[in-house]
Amino acid sequence: MPMTKFKTPEKYAYLTGFGQYQESEAIKGALPIAQNTPQRPPYGLYTERITGCPFISPRNDNHQTWLYRIMPSAHQRPFEPEPEEQFAHSRFGQKLNYTPTQLRWSPFDIDESLDWIHSMRLLGGAGDPATRSGVGFFIFTAGQSMDPKIAYFSADGDLLIILQQGVLDIRTELGHLLVRPKEICVIPRGIRYNVTLPDGPVRGYAFELFQGNFTLPDLGPLGSFGLANARDFQIPEAAFDEDTTHEYRIVAKFNDRLFSSVQDHTPFDIVAWHGSYYPYKYDLGRFMTIGSVSYDHPDPSIFTFLTSSEQVFEMAIFPPRWLAMENTMRPPWYHRNTMAEYMGLIEGEYDGRTDGGFRAGGASLHTVMGAHGPDSETHRKASVAELHPQKVGEGSLAFVVETPMLLGLSDWAMKGCGKRQENYNAQTWLGLKPHYEFPASAKRKSTLLKDVVDMDVNGYHQS
Ligand SMILES: *[C@@H]1O[C@H](CO)[C@@H](O)[C@H](O)[C@H]1NC(C)=O
Ligand SMILES: *[C@@H]1O[C@H](CO)[C@@H](O)[C@H](O)[C@H]1NC(C)=O
Ligand SMILES: [Fe+2]
């Protein structure tokens, strides 16, 4: 079956689909029929709504959800700023570093003392959450479950989580999500959640999109299915706690700062909901990979998994796949792109690198117009390899995230993490040798006008 064999079995049931209207009730009859705001909602619940876009967004982009809950979120004390230093390493507003050089990082160390909220370290990014532009690139490594009396949300953007190690048991307001390596998860702006680590320390990559939202790519000539299919996305089912006596703390990320507010009821008390603004997860093992069946490679956009409105963010994956192209350099060609390319590895060894320096839990960045391509050894081997249909990437899963933004890098990325490979450039490409040769008969064409053409009286070329 084209799906991942997970070590940790699934424990929750889900709704399925991408971006569609859904509804879920944990107690039968908790959703009002037809109308959204009856005078007295079923079972004495409160009605609350969360919107993910302006009211008048076009119908297909209009995402919002109606919630039927025990206590409304508004029943809370004012937010107070959290102590600054706790979150300083993930602060987007720090002074960022810019370089056109190719960069690579060895696997990032796991800090077992951190919980989810404090585990996010800013690697880099562009833009600004306050003006809703750009995207933040984070690495998370944590060893602690969140305090059982704390829930967290970010008002800054939609968060895409790519887990590399460990397991995340995420309790969201709309229900539970179990996320295992090779599953990705998206938590939209504003949705409150809490993260428990049932299988020890976790490590992974996260992207906070300040602008627009994650969506599936259009399929163009591919037709109506392929790549990530909508039916394979999983959405939590309503699940709620009852507690209106103990104190809970809501921690908010708001314009790059943490705040917290106290309330005397659980934030996870939504009994039923309906709408199209919700968290979801996806098993990357279900991706239907498409490639050339004749010669050459298509652009790597053929591997696009998620894209974003306004193309601020594109994510492609490189799952195990067959290569059968004839007379073709099978690894990627050398290139410089207008989009920055940030790569991570979830497991195994990426087929475009054989130098051993790109490892699971590490990363590389080839920034806007940064030249790159196969390392010298991969290129040498691929030039002389006998071509036959070949399966590559078995046991491996790499991804690339692209953005047109000039990414600034944090001090942590440049120095603090201690994982940046100083010799990446030299090790990867300086071994490439010129091996061209012109036969004596090859004649260099002059581009000087006087050498190649006679001019007639009107100045037109005669050939
Ligand atoms: C967070 O989730 C865990 C596990 O589901 C639970 O024990 C804990 O009470 C939750 N926290 C809140 C604030 O409800
Ligand atoms: C997603 O982005 C589109 C285009 O910018 C916008 O119209 C839509 O409202 C957004 N949806 C959400 C849920 O943010
Ligand atoms: Fe590339």
CSV table of C-alpha atoms and ligand atoms in Angstrom, one decimal:
chain,number,residue,atom,x,y,z
A,1,MET,CA,0.0,0.0,0.0
A,2,PRO,CA,1.3,3.5,-0.8
A,3,MET,CA,1.4,4.6,2.8
A,4,THR,CA,4.0,4.7,5.6
A,5,LYS,CA,4.4,1.8,7.9
A,6,PHE,CA,4.5,3.7,11.2
A,7,LYS,CA,6.2,2.4,14.3
A,8,THR,CA,3.6,4.1,16.5
A,9,PRO,CA,0.1,3.0,15.7
A,10,GLU,CA,-2.7,5.5,15.0
A,11,LYS,CA,-4.9,6.3,18.0
A,12,TYR,CA,-7.4,8.8,16.7
A,13,ALA,CA,-10.2,8.8,14.1
A,14,TYR,CA,-10.3,11.6,11.5
A,15,LEU,CA,-12.4,13.3,8.9
A,16,THR,CA,-10.8,13.5,5.5
A,17,GLY,CA,-10.4,16.1,2.7
A,18,PHE,CA,-8.5,19.3,1.9
A,19,GLY,CA,-10.1,22.7,2.3
A,20,GLN,CA,-13.6,21.4,2.2
A,21,TYR,CA,-16.5,22.1,4.5
A,22,GLN,CA,-16.6,19.7,7.4
A,23,GLU,CA,-18.6,19.1,10.5
A,24,SER,CA,-18.1,17.1,13.7
A,25,GLU,CA,-19.9,16.6,16.9
A,26,ALA,CA,-18.7,14.8,20.0
A,27,ILE,CA,-22.2,14.6,21.4
A,28,LYS,CA,-25.0,13.9,19.0
A,29,GLY,CA,-27.2,16.9,18.6
A,30,ALA,CA,-24.6,19.5,19.6
A,31,LEU,CA,-24.6,21.1,16.2
A,32,PRO,CA,-27.6,23.3,15.5
A,33,ILE,CA,-29.5,22.3,12.4
A,34,ALA,CA,-29.4,24.7,9.5
A,35,GLN,CA,-28.7,27.9,11.5
A,36,ASN,CA,-25.5,28.9,13.1
A,37,THR,CA,-26.6,31.1,16.0
A,38,PRO,CA,-29.8,29.9,17.6
A,39,GLN,CA,-31.1,31.9,20.5
A,40,ARG,CA,-30.2,29.0,22.8
A,41,PRO,CA,-27.7,26.6,21.2
A,42,PRO,CA,-28.1,22.8,22.0
A,43,TYR,CA,-27.2,21.7,25.5
A,44,GLY,CA,-26.6,25.2,26.7
A,45,LEU,CA,-23.4,25.6,24.8
A,46,TYR,CA,-22.0,29.0,23.7
A,47,THR,CA,-21.5,29.8,20.0
A,48,GLU,CA,-18.1,31.2,18.9
A,49,ARG,CA,-16.7,31.7,15.5
A,50,ILE,CA,-13.1,31.8,14.2
A,51,THR,CA,-12.4,33.2,10.8
A,52,GLY,CA,-9.2,32.6,8.7
A,53,CYS,CA,-9.8,35.3,6.1
A,54,PRO,CA,-11.8,38.5,5.6
A,55,PHE,CA,-15.5,37.9,5.4
A,56,ILE,CA,-15.8,38.8,1.7
A,57,SER,CA,-13.0,36.5,0.4
A,58,PRO,CA,-14.1,34.6,-2.6
A,59,ARG,CA,-16.1,31.5,-1.8
A,60,ASN,CA,-13.4,29.0,-2.5
A,61,ASP,CA,-10.9,30.8,-0.3
A,62,ASN,CA,-13.3,31.6,2.4
A,63,HIS,CA,-12.3,29.6,5.5
A,64,GLN,CA,-14.0,29.9,8.8
A,65,THR,CA,-15.4,27.6,11.5
A,66,TRP,CA,-18.4,27.8,13.9
A,67,LEU,CA,-17.6,26.4,17.4
A,68,TYR,CA,-20.1,25.2,20.0
A,69,ARG,CA,-18.3,25.2,23.4
A,70,ILE,CA,-18.8,25.1,27.1
A,71,MET,CA,-17.2,28.5,27.7
A,72,PRO,CA,-16.3,31.2,25.2
A,73,SER,CA,-12.6,32.1,24.7
A,74,ALA,CA,-13.4,35.7,25.7
A,75,HIS,CA,-13.8,34.6,29.3
A,76,GLN,CA,-10.1,35.2,30.2
A,77,ARG,CA,-8.0,37.8,32.0
A,78,PRO,CA,-5.9,40.3,30.0
A,79,PHE,CA,-2.7,39.0,28.3
A,80,GLU,CA,0.6,39.8,30.0
A,81,PRO,CA,3.9,39.7,28.3
A,82,GLU,CA,5.9,36.6,29.1
A,83,PRO,CA,9.5,36.9,30.3
A,84,GLU,CA,11.5,38.0,27.2
A,85,GLU,CA,14.6,35.8,27.3
A,86,GLN,CA,12.6,32.5,27.2
A,87,PHE,CA,11.7,33.0,23.6
A,88,ALA,CA,14.6,35.2,22.4
A,89,HIS,CA,16.1,32.6,20.1
A,90,SER,CA,13.0,32.3,18.0
A,91,ARG,CA,12.5,36.0,17.8
A,92,PHE,CA,11.9,37.0,14.2
A,93,GLY,CA,12.7,40.7,14.9
A,94,GLN,CA,16.4,40.0,15.6
A,95,LYS,CA,19.0,41.3,13.2
A,96,LEU,CA,19.4,38.8,10.5
A,97,ASN,CA,22.4,37.9,8.4
A,98,TYR,CA,22.5,37.8,4.6
A,99,THR,CA,24.9,35.8,2.4
A,100,PRO,CA,24.7,34.5,-1.2
A,101,THR,CA,27.0,31.6,-0.2
A,102,GLN,CA,25.6,28.0,-0.2
A,103,LEU,CA,25.1,26.8,3.3
A,104,ARG,CA,24.7,23.4,5.0
A,105,TRP,CA,24.0,22.3,8.5
A,106,SER,CA,24.7,18.9,10.2
A,107,PRO,CA,21.8,17.5,12.2
A,108,PHE,CA,20.7,20.0,14.9
A,109,ASP,CA,21.2,18.9,18.5
A,110,ILE,CA,18.1,18.1,20.5
A,111,ASP,CA,17.6,20.1,23.7
A,112,GLU,CA,15.6,17.8,26.0
A,113,SER,CA,14.9,20.5,28.5
A,114,LEU,CA,12.5,22.4,26.2
A,115,ASP,CA,8.8,22.1,25.6
A,116,TRP,CA,7.0,22.8,22.3
A,117,ILE,CA,6.5,26.5,22.8
A,118,HIS,CA,10.1,27.2,23.7
A,119,SER,CA,11.6,24.7,21.3
A,120,MET,CA,11.3,26.8,18.1
A,121,ARG,CA,14.6,28.2,17.0
A,122,LEU,CA,14.6,30.7,14.2
A,123,LEU,CA,16.9,29.6,11.4
A,124,GLY,CA,15.9,32.5,9.1
A,125,GLY,CA,13.1,34.1,7.2
A,126,ALA,CA,11.9,37.2,5.5
A,127,GLY,CA,9.1,39.6,6.0
A,128,ASP,CA,7.2,40.6,9.1
A,129,PRO,CA,4.3,39.1,11.0
A,130,ALA,CA,2.8,42.5,11.8
A,131,THR,CA,2.3,43.4,8.1
A,132,ARG,CA,1.5,39.8,7.2
A,133,SER,CA,4.3,39.4,4.7
A,134,GLY,CA,6.8,36.6,4.4
A,135,VAL,CA,7.6,33.4,6.2
A,136,GLY,CA,9.7,32.2,9.1
A,137,PHE,CA,11.9,29.1,9.0
A,138,PHE,CA,12.3,27.3,12.3
A,139,ILE,CA,14.0,24.2,13.7
A,140,PHE,CA,12.4,22.6,16.7
A,141,THR,CA,14.0,20.2,19.1
A,142,ALA,CA,12.2,19.4,22.4
A,143,GLY,CA,12.2,16.8,25.1
A,144,GLN,CA,9.3,17.9,27.3
A,145,SER,CA,5.5,17.7,26.9
A,146,MET,CA,3.8,21.0,27.5
A,147,ASP,CA,2.5,21.8,30.9
A,148,PRO,CA,-0.9,20.2,31.2
A,149,LYS,CA,-2.5,23.5,32.1
A,150,ILE,CA,-1.2,25.5,29.2
A,151,ALA,CA,-2.5,25.9,25.6
A,152,TYR,CA,-0.7,27.8,22.9
A,153,PHE,CA,-1.6,29.7,19.7
A,154,SER,CA,0.1,31.9,17.2
A,155,ALA,CA,-1.6,35.0,15.8
A,156,ASP,CA,1.4,35.5,13.4
A,157,GLY,CA,0.7,32.8,10.8
A,158,ASP,CA,-0.2,29.3,9.8
A,159,LEU,CA,2.4,26.8,11.0
A,160,LEU,CA,3.6,23.8,8.9
A,161,ILE,CA,5.3,21.2,11.0
A,162,ILE,CA,7.6,18.6,9.3
A,163,LEU,CA,8.5,16.1,12.0
A,164,GLN,CA,11.8,14.2,11.6
A,165,GLN,CA,12.1,12.3,14.9
A,166,GLY,CA,9.8,11.4,17.8
A,167,VAL,CA,6.0,11.6,17.9
A,168,LEU,CA,3.7,14.6,18.5
A,169,ASP,CA,0.4,14.1,20.2
A,170,ILE,CA,-1.3,17.4,19.4
A,171,ARG,CA,-4.5,18.3,21.2
A,172,THR,CA,-6.2,21.1,19.3
A,173,GLU,CA,-9.4,22.9,20.0
A,174,LEU,CA,-11.0,21.0,17.1
A,175,GLY,CA,-9.7,17.6,18.2
A,176,HIS,CA,-6.6,15.4,18.4
A,177,LEU,CA,-3.9,14.8,15.8
A,178,LEU,CA,-1.1,12.2,16.2
A,179,VAL,CA,1.9,13.2,14.1
A,180,ARG,CA,4.7,10.7,13.4
A,181,PRO,CA,7.8,11.1,11.2
A,182,LYS,CA,6.8,11.3,7.5
A,183,GLU,CA,3.6,12.9,8.5
A,184,ILE,CA,3.3,16.7,8.2
A,185,CYS,CA,0.8,18.8,10.1
A,186,VAL,CA,-0.6,22.3,9.6
A,187,ILE,CA,-2.0,24.4,12.5
A,188,PRO,CA,-3.8,27.5,11.2
A,189,ARG,CA,-3.3,30.9,12.8
A,190,GLY,CA,-5.2,31.3,16.0
A,191,ILE,CA,-6.1,27.6,16.7
A,192,ARG,CA,-5.2,26.7,20.2
A,193,TYR,CA,-3.3,23.5,20.9
A,194,ASN,CA,-1.0,21.7,23.2
A,195,VAL,CA,1.8,19.2,22.4
A,196,THR,CA,2.6,16.0,24.3
A,197,LEU,CA,5.6,13.9,23.4
A,198,PRO,CA,4.6,10.2,23.9
A,199,ASP,CA,7.8,8.8,22.4
A,200,GLY,CA,10.7,10.9,23.8
A,201,PRO,CA,12.5,13.8,22.3
A,202,VAL,CA,11.4,15.3,18.9
A,203,ARG,CA,13.1,17.2,16.1
A,204,GLY,CA,11.9,18.7,13.0
A,205,TYR,CA,11.4,21.6,10.7
A,206,ALA,CA,8.6,24.2,10.9
A,207,PHE,CA,7.5,27.1,8.7
A,208,GLU,CA,5.3,29.9,9.8
A,209,LEU,CA,3.6,31.6,6.9
A,210,PHE,CA,2.7,35.1,7.8
A,211,GLN,CA,1.1,35.8,4.4
A,212,GLY,CA,-1.6,33.8,2.6
A,213,ASN,CA,-2.0,30.1,3.4
A,214,PHE,CA,-0.9,26.6,2.5
A,215,THR,CA,-2.8,25.1,-0.4
A,216,LEU,CA,-2.5,22.2,-2.9
A,217,PRO,CA,-1.0,23.0,-6.3
A,218,ASP,CA,-3.1,23.2,-9.4
A,219,LEU,CA,-2.6,20.1,-11.5
A,220,GLY,CA,-2.6,21.6,-15.0
A,221,PRO,CA,-2.1,18.9,-17.7
A,222,LEU,CA,-1.9,16.2,-15.0
A,223,GLY,CA,-5.7,16.4,-14.8
A,224,SER,CA,-7.7,15.8,-11.7
A,225,PHE,CA,-5.5,13.8,-9.4
A,226,GLY,CA,-2.0,12.9,-8.5
A,227,LEU,CA,0.8,14.3,-6.2
A,228,ALA,CA,-1.0,14.8,-2.8
A,229,ASN,CA,-4.6,13.8,-3.2
A,230,ALA,CA,-7.2,15.7,-1.2
A,231,ARG,CA,-8.8,12.6,0.3
A,232,ASP,CA,-5.5,11.7,2.1
A,233,PHE,CA,-5.5,14.8,4.4
A,234,GLN,CA,-6.8,14.0,7.8
A,235,ILE,CA,-8.7,16.4,10.0
A,236,PRO,CA,-9.5,16.0,13.8
A,237,GLU,CA,-12.9,15.1,15.0
A,238,ALA,CA,-14.5,17.1,17.8
A,239,ALA,CA,-13.3,16.0,21.3
A,240,PHE,CA,-13.7,18.0,24.5
A,241,ASP,CA,-12.8,18.1,28.1
A,242,GLU,CA,-15.0,19.4,30.9
A,243,ASP,CA,-13.3,21.6,33.5
A,244,THR,CA,-14.6,25.0,34.7
A,245,THR,CA,-12.8,25.0,38.1
A,246,HIS,CA,-9.1,24.9,37.5
A,247,GLU,CA,-6.8,27.6,36.1
A,248,TYR,CA,-5.4,27.3,32.6
A,249,ARG,CA,-2.9,29.5,30.9
A,250,ILE,CA,-3.2,30.5,27.2
A,251,VAL,CA,0.1,31.4,25.7
A,252,ALA,CA,-0.1,33.5,22.6
A,253,LYS,CA,2.6,34.3,20.0
A,254,PHE,CA,1.6,37.8,18.8
A,255,ASN,CA,3.9,39.9,16.6
A,256,ASP,CA,6.9,37.8,17.5
A,257,ARG,CA,6.4,38.1,21.3
A,258,LEU,CA,4.9,35.7,23.8
A,259,PHE,CA,2.0,36.7,26.0
A,260,SER,CA,-0.1,34.7,28.4
A,261,SER,CA,-3.6,35.0,29.9
A,262,VAL,CA,-5.2,33.1,32.7
A,263,GLN,CA,-8.7,31.6,32.6
A,264,ASP,CA,-10.6,29.2,34.9
A,265,HIS,CA,-11.9,26.8,32.3
A,266,THR,CA,-10.2,24.4,29.9
A,267,PRO,CA,-9.6,25.8,26.4
A,268,PHE,CA,-10.4,22.3,25.0
A,269,ASP,CA,-14.1,22.4,25.5
A,270,ILE,CA,-15.5,22.5,22.0
A,271,VAL,CA,-18.2,19.9,21.7
A,272,ALA,CA,-19.0,20.4,18.1
A,273,TRP,CA,-17.9,22.5,15.1
A,274,HIS,CA,-18.5,23.0,11.4
A,275,GLY,CA,-16.5,24.9,8.9
A,276,SER,CA,-13.4,24.8,6.7
A,277,TYR,CA,-10.8,26.4,9.0
A,278,TYR,CA,-9.1,23.6,10.8
A,279,PRO,CA,-5.8,21.8,11.4
A,280,TYR,CA,-4.8,18.8,9.3
A,281,LYS,CA,-2.2,16.2,8.8
A,282,TYR,CA,-0.9,14.2,5.8
A,283,ASP,CA,1.2,11.0,5.4
A,284,LEU,CA,3.9,11.8,2.9
A,285,GLY,CA,4.1,8.1,2.1
A,286,ARG,CA,0.8,8.6,0.2
A,287,PHE,CA,2.2,11.0,-2.3
A,288,MET,CA,1.8,10.0,-5.9
A,289,THR,CA,5.1,10.8,-7.5
A,290,ILE,CA,5.2,11.7,-11.2
A,291,GLY,CA,8.3,11.8,-13.5
A,292,SER,CA,9.6,11.6,-17.1
A,293,VAL,CA,9.1,8.4,-19.0
A,294,SER,CA,11.2,9.4,-22.0
A,295,TYR,CA,14.2,11.6,-21.5
A,296,ASP,CA,15.3,14.5,-19.3
A,297,HIS,CA,13.8,15.7,-16.0
A,298,PRO,CA,10.8,17.9,-15.8
A,299,ASP,CA,11.2,20.8,-13.4
A,300,PRO,CA,11.2,19.7,-9.8
A,301,SER,CA,7.8,21.4,-9.5
A,302,ILE,CA,6.6,18.0,-10.5
A,303,PHE,CA,7.2,17.0,-6.9
A,304,THR,CA,5.2,19.9,-5.4
A,305,PHE,CA,3.3,18.8,-2.3
A,306,LEU,CA,2.0,22.1,-0.8
A,307,THR,CA,2.2,25.6,-2.2
A,308,SER,CA,0.9,28.8,-0.9
A,309,SER,CA,-1.3,31.6,-2.1
A,310,GLU,CA,1.0,34.3,-3.6
A,311,GLN,CA,3.8,31.6,-4.0
A,312,VAL,CA,5.7,32.8,-1.0
A,313,PHE,CA,6.2,29.2,-0.1
A,314,GLU,CA,6.4,26.0,-2.1
A,315,MET,CA,7.3,22.6,-0.7
A,316,ALA,CA,8.3,19.6,-2.8
A,317,ILE,CA,9.3,16.1,-1.6
A,318,PHE,CA,11.7,13.5,-3.1
A,319,PRO,CA,10.2,10.2,-2.1
A,320,PRO,CA,11.5,6.8,-3.4
A,321,ARG,CA,10.8,6.7,-7.1
A,322,TRP,CA,11.7,5.0,-10.4
A,323,LEU,CA,14.1,6.8,-12.8
A,324,ALA,CA,13.9,5.4,-16.4
A,325,MET,CA,14.9,8.3,-18.6
A,326,GLU,CA,17.1,7.4,-21.5
A,327,ASN,CA,20.4,9.3,-22.3
A,328,THR,CA,19.8,11.7,-19.4
A,329,MET,CA,21.9,13.1,-16.6
A,330,ARG,CA,19.7,11.6,-13.8
A,331,PRO,CA,20.8,13.8,-10.9
A,332,PRO,CA,19.6,17.4,-11.1
A,333,TRP,CA,21.3,19.8,-13.5
A,334,TYR,CA,23.4,22.6,-12.2
A,335,HIS,CA,21.3,25.7,-11.6
A,336,ARG,CA,20.7,29.1,-10.1
A,337,ASN,CA,17.1,29.9,-9.3
A,338,THR,CA,15.1,33.0,-8.5
A,339,MET,CA,13.6,31.0,-5.6
A,340,ALA,CA,15.8,30.2,-2.5
A,341,GLU,CA,15.9,26.4,-1.9
A,342,TYR,CA,16.0,25.1,1.6
A,343,MET,CA,16.3,21.3,1.9
A,344,GLY,CA,15.8,19.0,4.9
A,345,LEU,CA,16.0,15.3,5.2
A,346,ILE,CA,13.5,13.2,7.2
A,347,GLU,CA,15.3,9.9,6.8
A,348,GLY,CA,17.8,8.0,4.8
A,349,GLU,CA,20.2,9.4,2.2
A,350,TYR,CA,19.1,11.9,-0.5
A,351,ASP,CA,19.9,10.6,-4.0
A,352,GLY,CA,21.3,14.0,-5.2
A,353,ARG,CA,24.2,13.8,-2.7
A,354,THR,CA,26.7,11.1,-2.0
A,355,ASP,CA,29.2,13.1,0.1
A,356,GLY,CA,27.6,12.1,3.4
A,357,GLY,CA,27.2,15.6,4.6
A,358,PHE,CA,23.5,16.0,4.1
A,359,ARG,CA,22.0,14.0,7.0
A,360,ALA,CA,18.6,13.4,8.5
A,361,GLY,CA,17.8,16.3,10.9
A,362,GLY,CA,20.2,18.6,9.1
A,363,ALA,CA,19.5,21.1,6.3
A,364,SER,CA,21.0,23.0,3.4
A,365,LEU,CA,20.2,26.4,1.9
A,366,HIS,CA,20.9,27.5,-1.7
A,367,THR,CA,19.7,31.0,-1.6
A,368,VAL,CA,18.2,33.2,-4.3
A,369,MET,CA,20.5,32.8,-7.3
A,370,GLY,CA,22.9,30.6,-5.3
A,371,ALA,CA,24.6,28.2,-7.7
A,372,HIS,CA,24.4,24.5,-7.0
A,373,GLY,CA,23.8,21.0,-8.3
A,374,PRO,CA,25.2,17.6,-7.8
A,375,ASP,CA,28.4,17.3,-5.8
A,376,SER,CA,31.4,16.4,-7.9
A,377,GLU,CA,31.4,12.7,-7.1
A,378,THR,CA,27.7,12.3,-7.8
A,379,HIS,CA,28.1,14.0,-11.1
A,380,ARG,CA,31.1,12.0,-12.1
A,381,LYS,CA,29.4,8.7,-11.3
A,382,ALA,CA,26.2,9.7,-13.1
A,383,SER,CA,28.1,10.7,-16.2
A,384,VAL,CA,29.4,7.2,-16.7
A,385,ALA,CA,26.6,5.1,-15.2
A,386,GLU,CA,24.9,2.5,-17.4
A,387,LEU,CA,21.3,3.7,-17.6
A,388,HIS,CA,18.6,1.3,-16.9
A,389,PRO,CA,15.3,1.7,-14.9
A,390,GLN,CA,16.4,2.3,-11.4
A,391,LYS,CA,14.7,2.9,-8.1
A,392,VAL,CA,16.2,5.8,-6.2
A,393,GLY,CA,15.6,7.2,-2.7
A,394,GLU,CA,14.6,3.8,-1.2
A,395,GLY,CA,14.3,4.4,2.6
A,396,SER,CA,14.8,8.1,2.2
A,397,LEU,CA,12.6,11.2,2.2
A,398,ALA,CA,14.0,14.6,1.5
A,399,PHE,CA,12.0,17.8,1.0
A,400,VAL,CA,12.7,21.2,-0.4
A,401,VAL,CA,11.0,24.4,0.5
A,402,GLU,CA,11.3,27.3,-1.9
A,403,THR,CA,10.6,31.0,-1.4
A,404,PRO,CA,11.3,34.0,-3.6
A,405,MET,CA,12.2,36.0,-0.5
A,406,LEU,CA,15.8,36.8,0.3
A,407,LEU,CA,16.2,34.8,3.5
A,408,GLY,CA,18.0,36.4,6.4
A,409,LEU,CA,19.6,34.0,8.8
A,410,SER,CA,19.7,34.1,12.5
A,411,ASP,CA,22.9,34.2,14.5
A,412,TRP,CA,21.9,30.8,15.8
A,413,ALA,CA,21.9,29.5,12.2
A,414,MET,CA,25.3,31.1,11.4
A,415,LYS,CA,27.1,30.3,14.6
A,416,GLY,CA,25.1,29.5,17.7
A,417,CYS,CA,23.9,26.1,16.7
A,418,GLY,CA,27.4,25.0,16.0
A,419,LYS,CA,26.2,22.9,13.1
A,420,ARG,CA,27.0,25.0,10.0
A,421,GLN,CA,29.5,23.2,7.8
A,422,GLU,CA,32.3,25.6,7.0
A,423,ASN,CA,33.6,23.5,4.2
A,424,TYR,CA,30.3,22.8,2.5
A,425,ASN,CA,31.1,24.7,-0.7
A,426,ALA,CA,34.6,23.3,-1.1
A,427,GLN,CA,33.7,19.7,-0.3
A,428,THR,CA,30.7,19.7,-2.7
A,429,TRP,CA,31.7,21.5,-5.8
A,430,LEU,CA,35.4,22.4,-5.8
A,431,GLY,CA,36.3,18.9,-6.9
A,432,LEU,CA,34.6,19.5,-10.3
A,433,LYS,CA,37.2,19.5,-13.1
A,434,PRO,CA,37.0,20.9,-16.5
A,435,HIS,CA,36.9,18.0,-19.0
A,436,TYR,CA,36.0,19.6,-22.2
A,437,GLU,CA,37.8,19.0,-25.5
A,438,PHE,CA,37.4,20.6,-28.9
A,439,PRO,CA,38.5,18.7,-32.0
A,440,ALA,CA,41.0,20.5,-34.2
A,441,SER,CA,38.3,20.8,-36.8
A,442,ALA,CA,36.1,22.9,-34.5
A,443,LYS,CA,36.1,26.4,-35.7
A,444,ARG,CA,35.3,29.3,-33.4
A,445,LYS,CA,32.7,31.6,-34.8
A,446,SER,CA,33.5,35.3,-34.7
A,447,THR,CA,30.9,37.6,-33.5
A,448,LEU,CA,32.6,40.7,-35.0
A,449,LEU,CA,30.4,42.0,-37.7
A,450,LYS,CA,33.3,42.7,-40.0
A,451,ASP,CA,34.4,39.0,-39.9
A,452,VAL,CA,31.1,37.4,-40.6
A,453,VAL,CA,29.1,39.6,-43.0
A,454,ASP,CA,29.3,42.0,-45.8
A,455,MET,CA,27.0,44.9,-45.6
A,456,ASP,CA,24.9,46.0,-48.5
A,457,VAL,CA,24.1,49.7,-49.0
A,458,ASN,CA,21.1,49.5,-46.8
A,459,GLY,CA,23.0,48.0,-43.9
A,460,TYR,CA,21.3,44.6,-44.2
A,461,HIS,CA,23.3,41.4,-43.7
A,462,GLN,CA,24.1,39.3,-46.7
A,463,SER,CA,24.8,35.7,-46.0
B,1,LIG,C1,-2.7,18.8,26.8
B,1,LIG,O1,-2.8,17.5,26.4
B,1,LIG,C2,-2.6,16.5,27.3
B,1,LIG,C3,-2.7,15.2,26.7
B,1,LIG,O2,-3.9,15.1,25.9
B,1,LIG,C4,-3.5,16.6,28.5
B,1,LIG,O3,-3.1,15.7,29.5
B,1,LIG,C5,-3.4,18.1,29.1
B,1,LIG,O4,-4.3,18.2,30.1
B,1,LIG,C6,-3.7,19.1,28.0
B,1,LIG,N1,-3.6,20.4,28.4
B,1,LIG,C7,-4.6,21.2,28.5
B,1,LIG,C8,-4.4,22.6,28.8
B,1,LIG,O5,-5.8,20.8,28.4
B,2,LIG,C1,-5.8,32.0,1.8
B,2,LIG,O1,-5.2,32.9,0.9
B,2,LIG,C2,-6.1,33.5,-0.1
B,2,LIG,C3,-5.3,34.3,-1.1
B,2,LIG,O2,-4.4,35.2,-0.4
B,2,LIG,C4,-7.1,34.3,0.6
B,2,LIG,O3,-8.1,34.8,-0.3
B,2,LIG,C5,-7.8,33.4,1.7
B,2,LIG,O4,-8.7,34.1,2.4
B,2,LIG,C6,-6.8,32.7,2.6
B,2,LIG,N1,-7.5,31.8,3.4
B,2,LIG,C7,-7.2,31.7,4.7
B,2,LIG,C8,-8.0,30.6,5.4
B,2,LIG,O5,-6.4,32.4,5.2
B,3,FE,FE,18.2,23.2,-6.4
